[in-house]
CSV table of C-alpha atoms in Angstrom, one decimal:
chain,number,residue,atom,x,y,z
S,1,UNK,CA,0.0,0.0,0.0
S,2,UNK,CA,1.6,3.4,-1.0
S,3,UNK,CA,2.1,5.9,1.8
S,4,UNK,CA,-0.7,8.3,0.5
S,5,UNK,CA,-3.5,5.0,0.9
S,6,UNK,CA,-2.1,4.2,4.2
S,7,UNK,CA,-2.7,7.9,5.3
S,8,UNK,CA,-6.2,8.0,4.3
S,9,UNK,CA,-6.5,4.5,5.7
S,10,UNK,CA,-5.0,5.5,9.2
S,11,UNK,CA,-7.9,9.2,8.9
S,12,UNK,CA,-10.5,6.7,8.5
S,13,UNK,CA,-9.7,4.4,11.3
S,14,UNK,CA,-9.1,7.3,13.7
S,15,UNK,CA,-11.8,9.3,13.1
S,16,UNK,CA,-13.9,5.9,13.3
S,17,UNK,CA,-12.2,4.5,16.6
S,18,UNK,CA,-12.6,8.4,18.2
S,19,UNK,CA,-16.3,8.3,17.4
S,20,UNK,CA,-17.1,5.0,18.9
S,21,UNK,CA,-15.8,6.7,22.3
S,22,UNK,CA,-17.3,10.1,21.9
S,23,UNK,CA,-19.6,9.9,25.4
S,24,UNK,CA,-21.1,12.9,26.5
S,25,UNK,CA,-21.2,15.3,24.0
S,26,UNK,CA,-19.1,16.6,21.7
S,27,UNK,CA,-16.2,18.4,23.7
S,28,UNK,CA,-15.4,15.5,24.9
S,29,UNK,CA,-13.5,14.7,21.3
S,30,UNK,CA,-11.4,17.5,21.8
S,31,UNK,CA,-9.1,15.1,24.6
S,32,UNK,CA,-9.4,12.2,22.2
S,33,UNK,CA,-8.4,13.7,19.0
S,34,UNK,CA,-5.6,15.7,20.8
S,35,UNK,CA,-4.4,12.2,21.8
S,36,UNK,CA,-4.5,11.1,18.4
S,37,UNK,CA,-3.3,13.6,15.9
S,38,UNK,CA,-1.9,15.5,18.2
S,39,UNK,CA,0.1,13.3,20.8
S,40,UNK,CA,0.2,9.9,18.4
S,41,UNK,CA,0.6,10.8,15.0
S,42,UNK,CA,1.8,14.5,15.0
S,43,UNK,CA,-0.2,15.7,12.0
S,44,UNK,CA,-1.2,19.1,14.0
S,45,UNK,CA,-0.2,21.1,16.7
S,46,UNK,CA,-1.6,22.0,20.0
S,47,UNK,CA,-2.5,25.8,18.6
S,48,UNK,CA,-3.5,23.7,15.6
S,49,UNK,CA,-6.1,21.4,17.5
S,50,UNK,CA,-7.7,24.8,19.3
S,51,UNK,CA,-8.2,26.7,16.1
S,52,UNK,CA,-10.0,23.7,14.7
S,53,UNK,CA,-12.0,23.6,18.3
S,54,UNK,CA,-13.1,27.7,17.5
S,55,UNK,CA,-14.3,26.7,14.6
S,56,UNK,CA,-16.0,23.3,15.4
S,57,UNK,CA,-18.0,25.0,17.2
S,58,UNK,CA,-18.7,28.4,15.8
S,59,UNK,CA,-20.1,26.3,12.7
S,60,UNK,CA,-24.1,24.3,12.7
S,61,UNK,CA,-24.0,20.8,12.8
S,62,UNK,CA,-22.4,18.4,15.6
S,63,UNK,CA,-19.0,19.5,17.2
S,64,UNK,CA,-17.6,15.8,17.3
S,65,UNK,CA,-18.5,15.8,12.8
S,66,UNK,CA,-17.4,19.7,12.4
S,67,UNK,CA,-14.1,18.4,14.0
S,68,UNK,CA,-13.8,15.7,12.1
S,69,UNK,CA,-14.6,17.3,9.2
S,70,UNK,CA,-11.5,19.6,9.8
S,71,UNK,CA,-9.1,17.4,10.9
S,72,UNK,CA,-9.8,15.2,7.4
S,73,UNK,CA,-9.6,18.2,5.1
S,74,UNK,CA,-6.3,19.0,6.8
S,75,UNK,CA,-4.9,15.6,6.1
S,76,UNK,CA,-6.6,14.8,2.8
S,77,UNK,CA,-8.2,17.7,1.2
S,78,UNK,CA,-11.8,17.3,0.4
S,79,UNK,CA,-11.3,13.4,-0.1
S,80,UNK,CA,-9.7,12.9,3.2
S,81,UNK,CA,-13.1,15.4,4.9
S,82,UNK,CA,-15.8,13.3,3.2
S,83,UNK,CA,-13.8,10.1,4.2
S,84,UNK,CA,-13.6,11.7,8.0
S,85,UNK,CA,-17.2,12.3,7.5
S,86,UNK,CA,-17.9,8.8,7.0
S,87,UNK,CA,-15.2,7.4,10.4
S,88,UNK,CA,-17.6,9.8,12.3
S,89,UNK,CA,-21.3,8.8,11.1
S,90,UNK,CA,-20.6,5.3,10.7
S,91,UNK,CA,-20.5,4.2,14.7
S,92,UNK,CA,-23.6,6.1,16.1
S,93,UNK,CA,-25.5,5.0,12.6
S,94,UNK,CA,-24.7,1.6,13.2
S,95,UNK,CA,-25.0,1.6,17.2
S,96,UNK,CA,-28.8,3.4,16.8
S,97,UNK,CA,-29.5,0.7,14.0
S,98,UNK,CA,-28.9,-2.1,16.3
S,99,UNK,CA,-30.3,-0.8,19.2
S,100,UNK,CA,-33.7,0.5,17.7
S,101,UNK,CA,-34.9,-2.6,17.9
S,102,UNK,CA,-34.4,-3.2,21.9
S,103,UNK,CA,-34.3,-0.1,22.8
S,104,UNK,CA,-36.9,-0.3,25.7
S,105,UNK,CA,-34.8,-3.2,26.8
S,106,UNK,CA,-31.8,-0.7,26.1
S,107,UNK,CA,-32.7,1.5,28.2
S,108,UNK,CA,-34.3,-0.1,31.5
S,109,UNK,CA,-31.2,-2.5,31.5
S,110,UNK,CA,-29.6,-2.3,35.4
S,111,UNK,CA,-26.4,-3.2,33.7
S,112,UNK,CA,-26.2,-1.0,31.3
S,113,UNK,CA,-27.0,2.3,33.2
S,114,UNK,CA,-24.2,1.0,35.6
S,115,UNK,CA,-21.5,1.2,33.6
S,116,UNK,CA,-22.8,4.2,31.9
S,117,UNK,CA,-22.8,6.0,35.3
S,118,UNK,CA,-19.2,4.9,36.1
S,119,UNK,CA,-18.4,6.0,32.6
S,120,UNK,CA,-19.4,9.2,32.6
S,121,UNK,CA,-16.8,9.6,35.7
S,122,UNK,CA,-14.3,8.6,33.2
S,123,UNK,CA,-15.5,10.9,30.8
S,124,UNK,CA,-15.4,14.0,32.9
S,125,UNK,CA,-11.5,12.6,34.0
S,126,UNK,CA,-10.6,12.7,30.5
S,127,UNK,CA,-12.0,16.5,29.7
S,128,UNK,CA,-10.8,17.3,32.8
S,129,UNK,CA,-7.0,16.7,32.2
S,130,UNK,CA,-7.3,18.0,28.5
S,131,UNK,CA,-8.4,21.0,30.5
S,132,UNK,CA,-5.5,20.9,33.1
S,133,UNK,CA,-2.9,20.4,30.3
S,134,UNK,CA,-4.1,23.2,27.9
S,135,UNK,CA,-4.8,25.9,30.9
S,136,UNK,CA,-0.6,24.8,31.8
S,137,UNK,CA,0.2,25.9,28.4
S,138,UNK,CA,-1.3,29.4,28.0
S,139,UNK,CA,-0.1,30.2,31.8
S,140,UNK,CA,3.3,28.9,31.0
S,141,UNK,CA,3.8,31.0,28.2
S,142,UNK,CA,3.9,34.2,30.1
S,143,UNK,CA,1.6,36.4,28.9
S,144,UNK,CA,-0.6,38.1,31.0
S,145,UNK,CA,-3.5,38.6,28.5
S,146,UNK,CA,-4.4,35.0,27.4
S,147,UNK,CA,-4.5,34.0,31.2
S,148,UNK,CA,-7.0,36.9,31.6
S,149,UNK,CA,-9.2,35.8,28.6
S,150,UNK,CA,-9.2,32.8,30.1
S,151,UNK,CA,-10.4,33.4,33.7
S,152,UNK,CA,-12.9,35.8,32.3
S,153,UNK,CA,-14.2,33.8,29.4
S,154,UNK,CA,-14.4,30.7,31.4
S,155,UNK,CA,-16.8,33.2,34.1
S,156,UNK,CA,-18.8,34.4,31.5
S,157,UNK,CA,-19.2,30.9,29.8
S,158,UNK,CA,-20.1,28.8,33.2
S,159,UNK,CA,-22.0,31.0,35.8
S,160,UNK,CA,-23.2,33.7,33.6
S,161,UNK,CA,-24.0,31.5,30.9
S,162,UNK,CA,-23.2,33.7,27.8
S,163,UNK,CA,-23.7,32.3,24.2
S,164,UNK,CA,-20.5,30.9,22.7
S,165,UNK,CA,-21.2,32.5,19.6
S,166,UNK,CA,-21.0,35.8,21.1
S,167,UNK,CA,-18.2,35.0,23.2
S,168,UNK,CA,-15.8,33.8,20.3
S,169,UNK,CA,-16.8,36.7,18.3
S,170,UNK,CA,-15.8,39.1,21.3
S,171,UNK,CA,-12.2,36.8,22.0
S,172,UNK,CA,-11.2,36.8,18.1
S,173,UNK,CA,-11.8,40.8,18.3
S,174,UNK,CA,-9.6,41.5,21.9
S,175,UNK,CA,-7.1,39.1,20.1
S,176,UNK,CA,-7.5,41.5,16.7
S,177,UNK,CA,-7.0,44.6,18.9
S,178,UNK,CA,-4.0,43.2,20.7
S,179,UNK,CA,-2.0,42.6,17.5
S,180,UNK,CA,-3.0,45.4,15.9
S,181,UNK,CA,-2.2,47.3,19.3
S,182,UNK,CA,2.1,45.5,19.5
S,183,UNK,CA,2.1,46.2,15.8
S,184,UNK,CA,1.9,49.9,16.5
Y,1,UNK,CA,-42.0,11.1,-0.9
Y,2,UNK,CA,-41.1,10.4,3.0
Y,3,UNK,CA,-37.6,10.0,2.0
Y,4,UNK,CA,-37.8,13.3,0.5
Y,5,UNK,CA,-39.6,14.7,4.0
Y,6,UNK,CA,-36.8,13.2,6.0
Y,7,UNK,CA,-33.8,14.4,4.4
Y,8,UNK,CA,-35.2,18.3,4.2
Y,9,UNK,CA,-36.3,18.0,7.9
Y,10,UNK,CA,-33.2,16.4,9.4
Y,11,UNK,CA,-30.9,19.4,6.7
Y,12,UNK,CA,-32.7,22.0,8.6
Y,13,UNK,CA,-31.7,20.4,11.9
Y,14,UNK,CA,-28.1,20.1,10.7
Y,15,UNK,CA,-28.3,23.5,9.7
Y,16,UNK,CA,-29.5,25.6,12.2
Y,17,UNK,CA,-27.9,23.6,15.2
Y,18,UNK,CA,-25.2,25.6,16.2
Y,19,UNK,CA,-23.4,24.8,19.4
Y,20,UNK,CA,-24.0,21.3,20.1
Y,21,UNK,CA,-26.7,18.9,21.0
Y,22,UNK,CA,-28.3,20.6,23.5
Y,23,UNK,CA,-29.0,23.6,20.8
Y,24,UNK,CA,-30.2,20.5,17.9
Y,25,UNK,CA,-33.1,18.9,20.9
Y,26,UNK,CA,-35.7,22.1,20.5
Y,27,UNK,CA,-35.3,21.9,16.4
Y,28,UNK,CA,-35.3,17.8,16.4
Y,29,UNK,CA,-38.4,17.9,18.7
Y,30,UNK,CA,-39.8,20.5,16.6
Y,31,UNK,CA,-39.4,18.6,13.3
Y,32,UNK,CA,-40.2,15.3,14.3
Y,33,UNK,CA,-43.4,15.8,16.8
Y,34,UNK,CA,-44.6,18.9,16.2
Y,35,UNK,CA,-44.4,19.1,12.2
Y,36,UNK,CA,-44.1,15.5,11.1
Y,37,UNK,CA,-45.5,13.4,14.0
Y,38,UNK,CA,-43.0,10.5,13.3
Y,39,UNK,CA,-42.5,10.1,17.1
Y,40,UNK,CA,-44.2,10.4,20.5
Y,41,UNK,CA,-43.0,12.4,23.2
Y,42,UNK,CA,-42.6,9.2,24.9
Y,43,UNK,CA,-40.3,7.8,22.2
Y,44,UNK,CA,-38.2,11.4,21.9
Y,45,UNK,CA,-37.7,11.4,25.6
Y,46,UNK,CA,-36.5,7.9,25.1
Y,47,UNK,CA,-33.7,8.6,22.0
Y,48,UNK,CA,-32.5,11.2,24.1
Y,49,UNK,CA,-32.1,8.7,27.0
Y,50,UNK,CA,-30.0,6.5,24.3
Y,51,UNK,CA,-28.2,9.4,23.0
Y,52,UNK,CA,-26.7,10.0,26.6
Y,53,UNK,CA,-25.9,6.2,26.6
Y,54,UNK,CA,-24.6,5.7,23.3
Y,55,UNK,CA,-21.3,7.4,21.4
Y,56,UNK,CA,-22.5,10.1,19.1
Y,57,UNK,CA,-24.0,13.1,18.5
Y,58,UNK,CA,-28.1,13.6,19.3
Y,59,UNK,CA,-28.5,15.3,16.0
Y,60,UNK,CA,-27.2,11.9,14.3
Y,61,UNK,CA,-28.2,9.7,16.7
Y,62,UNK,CA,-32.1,10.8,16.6
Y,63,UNK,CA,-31.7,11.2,13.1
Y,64,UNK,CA,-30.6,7.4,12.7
Y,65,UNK,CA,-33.5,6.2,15.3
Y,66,UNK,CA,-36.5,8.7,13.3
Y,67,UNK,CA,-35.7,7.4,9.7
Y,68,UNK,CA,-35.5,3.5,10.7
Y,69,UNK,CA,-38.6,3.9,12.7
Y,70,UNK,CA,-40.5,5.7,9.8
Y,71,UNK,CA,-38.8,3.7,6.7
Y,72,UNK,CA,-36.5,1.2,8.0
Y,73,UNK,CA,-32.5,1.2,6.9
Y,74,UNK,CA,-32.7,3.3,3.7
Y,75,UNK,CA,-34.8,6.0,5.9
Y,76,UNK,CA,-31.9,6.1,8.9
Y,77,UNK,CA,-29.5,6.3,5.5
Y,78,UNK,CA,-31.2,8.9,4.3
Y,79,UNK,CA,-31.6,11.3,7.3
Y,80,UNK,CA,-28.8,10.7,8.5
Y,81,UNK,CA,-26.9,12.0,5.5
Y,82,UNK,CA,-29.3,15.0,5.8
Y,83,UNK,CA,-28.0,15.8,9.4
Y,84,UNK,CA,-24.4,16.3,8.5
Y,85,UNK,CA,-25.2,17.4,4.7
Y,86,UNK,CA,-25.1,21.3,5.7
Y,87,UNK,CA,-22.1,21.0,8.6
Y,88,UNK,CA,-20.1,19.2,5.9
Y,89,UNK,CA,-20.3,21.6,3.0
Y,90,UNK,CA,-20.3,25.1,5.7
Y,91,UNK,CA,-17.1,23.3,7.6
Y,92,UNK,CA,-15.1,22.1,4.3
Y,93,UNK,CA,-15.8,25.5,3.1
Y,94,UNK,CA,-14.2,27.1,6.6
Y,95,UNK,CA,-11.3,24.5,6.4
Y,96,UNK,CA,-10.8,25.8,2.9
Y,97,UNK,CA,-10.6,29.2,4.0
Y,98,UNK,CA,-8.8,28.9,7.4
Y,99,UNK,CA,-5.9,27.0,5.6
Y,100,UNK,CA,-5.1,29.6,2.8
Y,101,UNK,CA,-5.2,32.7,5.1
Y,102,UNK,CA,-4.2,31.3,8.3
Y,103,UNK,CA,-0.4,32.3,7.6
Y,104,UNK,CA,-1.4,36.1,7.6
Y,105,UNK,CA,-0.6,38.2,10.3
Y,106,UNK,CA,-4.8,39.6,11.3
Y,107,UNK,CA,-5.9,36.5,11.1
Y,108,UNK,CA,-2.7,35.3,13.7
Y,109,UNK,CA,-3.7,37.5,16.2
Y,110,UNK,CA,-7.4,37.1,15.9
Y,111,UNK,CA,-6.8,32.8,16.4
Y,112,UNK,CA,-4.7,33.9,19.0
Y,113,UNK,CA,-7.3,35.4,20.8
Y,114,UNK,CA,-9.9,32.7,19.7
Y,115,UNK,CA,-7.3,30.3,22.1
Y,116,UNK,CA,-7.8,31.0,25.6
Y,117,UNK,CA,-11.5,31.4,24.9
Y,118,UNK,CA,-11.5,27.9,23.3
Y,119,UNK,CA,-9.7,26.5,26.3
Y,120,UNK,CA,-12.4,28.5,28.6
Y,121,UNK,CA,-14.7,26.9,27.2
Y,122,UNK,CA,-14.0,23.2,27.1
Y,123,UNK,CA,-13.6,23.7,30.8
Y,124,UNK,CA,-17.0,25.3,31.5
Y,125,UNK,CA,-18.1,22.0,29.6
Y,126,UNK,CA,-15.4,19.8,31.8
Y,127,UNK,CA,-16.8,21.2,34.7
Y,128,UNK,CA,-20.5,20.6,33.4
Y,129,UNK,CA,-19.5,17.0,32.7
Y,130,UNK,CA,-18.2,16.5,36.2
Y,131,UNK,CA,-21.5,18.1,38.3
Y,132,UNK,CA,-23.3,15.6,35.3
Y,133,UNK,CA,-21.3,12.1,36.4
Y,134,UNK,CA,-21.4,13.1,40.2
Y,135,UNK,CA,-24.3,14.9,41.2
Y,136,UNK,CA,-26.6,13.6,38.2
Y,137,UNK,CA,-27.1,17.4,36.7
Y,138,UNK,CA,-25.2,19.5,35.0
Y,139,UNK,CA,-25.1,21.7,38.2
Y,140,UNK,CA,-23.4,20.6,41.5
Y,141,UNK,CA,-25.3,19.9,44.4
Y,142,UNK,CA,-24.5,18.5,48.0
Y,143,UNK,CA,-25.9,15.2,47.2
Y,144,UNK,CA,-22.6,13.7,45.5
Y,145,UNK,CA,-21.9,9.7,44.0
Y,146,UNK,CA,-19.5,8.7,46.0
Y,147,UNK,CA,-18.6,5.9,43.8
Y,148,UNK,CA,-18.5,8.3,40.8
Y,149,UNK,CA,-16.1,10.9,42.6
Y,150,UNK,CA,-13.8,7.9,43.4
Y,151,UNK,CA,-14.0,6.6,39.7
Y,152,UNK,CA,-13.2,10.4,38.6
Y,153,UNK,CA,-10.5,11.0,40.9
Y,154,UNK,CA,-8.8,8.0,40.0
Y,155,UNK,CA,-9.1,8.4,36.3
Y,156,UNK,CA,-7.5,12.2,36.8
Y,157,UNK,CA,-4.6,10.3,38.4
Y,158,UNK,CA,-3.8,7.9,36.1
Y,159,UNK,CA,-4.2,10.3,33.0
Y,160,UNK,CA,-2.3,12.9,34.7
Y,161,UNK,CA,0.2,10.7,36.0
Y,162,UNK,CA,0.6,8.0,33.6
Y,163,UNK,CA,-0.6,9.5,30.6
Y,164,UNK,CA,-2.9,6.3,29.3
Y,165,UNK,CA,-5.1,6.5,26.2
Y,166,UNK,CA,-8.6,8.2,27.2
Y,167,UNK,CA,-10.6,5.8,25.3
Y,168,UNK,CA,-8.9,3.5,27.7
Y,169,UNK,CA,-9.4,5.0,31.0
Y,170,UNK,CA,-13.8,5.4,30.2
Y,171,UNK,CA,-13.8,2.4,29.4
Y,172,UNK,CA,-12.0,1.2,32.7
Y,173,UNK,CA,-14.3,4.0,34.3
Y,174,UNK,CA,-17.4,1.8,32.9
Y,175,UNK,CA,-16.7,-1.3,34.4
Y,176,UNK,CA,-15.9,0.0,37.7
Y,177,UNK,CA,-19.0,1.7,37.6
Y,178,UNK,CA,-20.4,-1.8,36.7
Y,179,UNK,CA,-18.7,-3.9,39.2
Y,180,UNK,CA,-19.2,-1.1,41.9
Y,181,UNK,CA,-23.0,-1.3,41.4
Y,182,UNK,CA,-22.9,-5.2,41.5
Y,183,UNK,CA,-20.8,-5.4,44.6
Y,184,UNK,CA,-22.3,-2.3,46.9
């Protein structure tokens, strides 16, 4: 297999394997692509992963596909996005499918909501420490004014419970400001 | 013709859910009950039960559960394809443009600002996911899961300290939560 087929092989079984784990909504991809392409395979960047993140979720549709999405196109153009598209459909698709048919049974099962519960422990863990490592990063790198936007986004975002639209749009224009502002 | 009704109804809820599942439950409950009838609030209550216990976004998740109840496999096909039809093209379309001006120096400072508030923000979710797995809501209250803030605390631990794959550790989390609730 040339190199090229065993890249758009390795997209496909990522993006697949990331959405079969992707418990809890769709933040919680952020840790597990990180991991990935990121940690594992080194196709992007930490600065790389959060721009991707901004605009996950800036844009309609499911944060988990819009990352996906991203993270194919940067790996194999439009080919490599549809090809995401399908790693990230594919598990839920087939999971619903299956289940549709016990769902009831699905549902009321003791087991089931057991390890559910203990997994969404695990989930919060993992979000958690994605959290931990990123906040390191911005405070290690010694600037005073990402450490601000981040106290003061993170207040406005949990107890005042301002949109995220609104709240991106305001961050990408203090960032706009501030270059324009050491330019000078 | 229900085909056709399907993949419209389940493009608008791709299109116009913008931040996340919990932004795609008022349009998927407005499509599929109020407009179409093709579910009870019975069974909508219940596929958002399954979401929360399955992988995957609710947008593709309800979308995969609607269109096999109403017109079997080709139906979940079909509106599923609908859900990420407008997130595909709008995000491919933003990939495009993010990687041919990312280099210049405005957009630089306005993704440098976009970071911290990204960060910010998968936090607020973190923390949301972590009142969810030990207090049951997406609020924290006294009344805390004591096996759950074990579970967590030991998951933090081990991804902090020994840096295993997060698929791995909710997975661990999930049968600890199992044997847990067998055992106690």
């Amino acid at each position: 297999m040339d190199s090229k087929a065993k890249r758009y092989l390795t997209l496909f079984l990522s993006t697949l394997e990331i959405s079969a784990f992707t418990f809890g909504g769709g933040y919680v991809i952020i840790p597990l692509m990180r991991k990935k392409f990121v940690g594992k395979l080194k196709w992007i960047d930490d600065s790389e992963m959060l721009d991707m993140t901004a605009i996950a979720q800036s844009s309609p549709g499911p944060i988990a596909v819009n990352a996906a999405i991203l993270i194919g196109y940067r790996t194999g153009g439009i080919p490599g996005a549809l090809l995401s598209i399908l790693g990230a459909v594919l598990p839920p698709l087939v999971i619903i499918s299956v289940i549709s048919v016990f769902y009831k049974a699905f549902r009321d099962n003791r087991y089931v909501s057991l390890v559910m519960s203990g997994m969404s422990a695990g989930v919060a863990a993992v979000v958690l420490d994605v959290v931990i490592s990123m906040s390191a990063d911005i405070v290690r790198s010694r600037r005073i004014l990402p450490v601000i936007m981040l106290i003061t986004v993170f207040i406005l975002a949990y107890f005042l419970e301002v949109n995220i639209i609104f709240l991106i749009i305001a961050a990408g224009a203090v960032g706009y400001i501030d270059g324009a502002v050491r330019k000078s | 013709m229900i085909y056709l009704q399907l993949l419209w109804s389940f493009i608008q809820i791709g299109l116009f859910s913008i931040g996340g599942g919990y932004a795609a439950m008022p349009l998927i409950q407005h499509q599929v009950i109020d407009i179409h009838s093709w579910l009870t609030m019975q069974e909508f209550t219940d596929i958002i039960t399954i979401s929360q216990m399955t992988p995957g976004p609710i947008a593709i998740n309800s979308a995969t559960f609607v269109g096999i109840q109403v017109a079997g496999i080709p139906g979940a096909l079909i509106a599923t394809f609908g859900s990420v039809l407008p997130s595909s093209i709008i995000v491919m379309t933003l990939a495009f443009i993010y990687y041919r001006f990312k280099g210049l120096e405005v957009i630089q400072s306005i993704l440098k600002g976009l970071r911290p508030a990204v960060v910010a923000m998968i936090a607020s979710a973190a923390l949301s996911l972590t009142a969810m797995a030990l207090c049951g809501k997406s609020t924290f209250t006294a009344d805390i899961d004591t096996v759950n803030a074990a579970i967590l605390i030991a998951a933090l631990i081990i991804l902090r300290k020994w840096k295993l794959s997060p698929m791995l550790v909710m997975a661990l989390s999930g049968g600890i939560g199992l044997l847990a609730g067998l055992i106690l």
